[in-house]
Short mmCIF file of C-alpha atoms in Angstrom, two decimals:
data_model
loop_
_atom_site.label_atom_id
_atom_site.label_comp_id
_atom_site.label_asym_id
_atom_site.label_seq_id
_atom_site.Cartn_x
_atom_site.Cartn_y
_atom_site.Cartn_z
CA MET A 577 51.07 109.82 -29.97
CA MET A 578 48.08 112.08 -29.82
CA LEU A 579 44.62 110.74 -30.58
CA ALA A 580 44.23 112.99 -33.64
CA GLU A 581 47.51 111.68 -35.10
CA GLN A 582 46.43 108.09 -34.56
CA LEU A 583 43.07 108.77 -36.18
CA ALA A 584 44.72 110.43 -39.19
CA MET A 585 47.17 107.57 -39.56
CA LEU A 586 44.46 104.91 -39.36
CA ALA A 587 42.22 106.79 -41.80
CA GLY A 588 45.09 107.05 -44.28
CA LEU A 589 45.93 103.39 -43.87
CA GLY A 590 42.28 102.45 -44.39
CA ALA A 591 42.11 104.51 -47.58
CA VAL A 592 45.27 102.89 -48.96
CA LEU A 593 44.05 99.39 -48.11
CA TYR A 594 40.63 100.03 -49.62
CA CYS A 595 42.04 101.41 -52.87
CA GLY A 596 44.64 98.68 -53.07
CA SER A 597 42.19 95.84 -52.52
CA THR A 598 39.73 97.32 -55.03
CA PHE A 599 42.51 97.63 -57.62
CA LEU A 600 43.72 94.08 -56.93
CA LEU A 601 40.22 92.63 -57.35
CA TRP A 602 39.78 94.61 -60.56
CA ILE A 603 43.03 93.15 -61.92
CA MET A 604 42.06 89.63 -60.84
CA LEU A 605 38.77 89.91 -62.75
CA TRP A 606 40.64 90.70 -65.99
CA ARG A 607 39.79 94.41 -65.88
CA PRO A 608 36.08 94.39 -66.65
CA ALA A 609 34.68 97.45 -68.43
CA GLY A 610 33.54 100.15 -66.06
CA ARG A 611 34.64 103.32 -64.34
CA GLU A 612 38.03 101.86 -63.47
CA THR A 613 38.79 101.20 -67.14
CA GLU A 614 37.83 104.75 -68.07
CA ILE A 615 40.00 106.15 -65.26
CA GLN A 616 42.92 104.02 -66.45
CA LYS A 617 42.54 105.37 -70.00
CA ILE A 618 42.34 108.98 -68.80
CA LEU A 619 45.36 108.62 -66.51
CA GLY A 620 47.33 106.90 -69.28
CA LYS A 621 46.68 109.78 -71.66
CA ALA A 622 47.52 112.38 -69.02
CA LEU A 623 50.76 110.65 -68.02
CA SER A 624 51.87 110.26 -71.63
CA LYS A 625 51.59 114.03 -72.05
CA VAL A 626 53.53 114.73 -68.84
CA ARG A 627 56.33 112.21 -69.36
CA PRO A 628 59.08 113.11 -71.82
CA ALA A 629 59.30 110.91 -74.90
#
């Protein structure tokens, strides 16, 4: 495996782990008000428009 491929794979894995752990901690703290709550509301509205009823 080339060095660039390894670097890309590890960077992607790091991003997934970071986002996942941040989301898990947010859930464990009973979803305190903040940017994450606003993002959840925005994504919920956007997905409800995209998904068929």
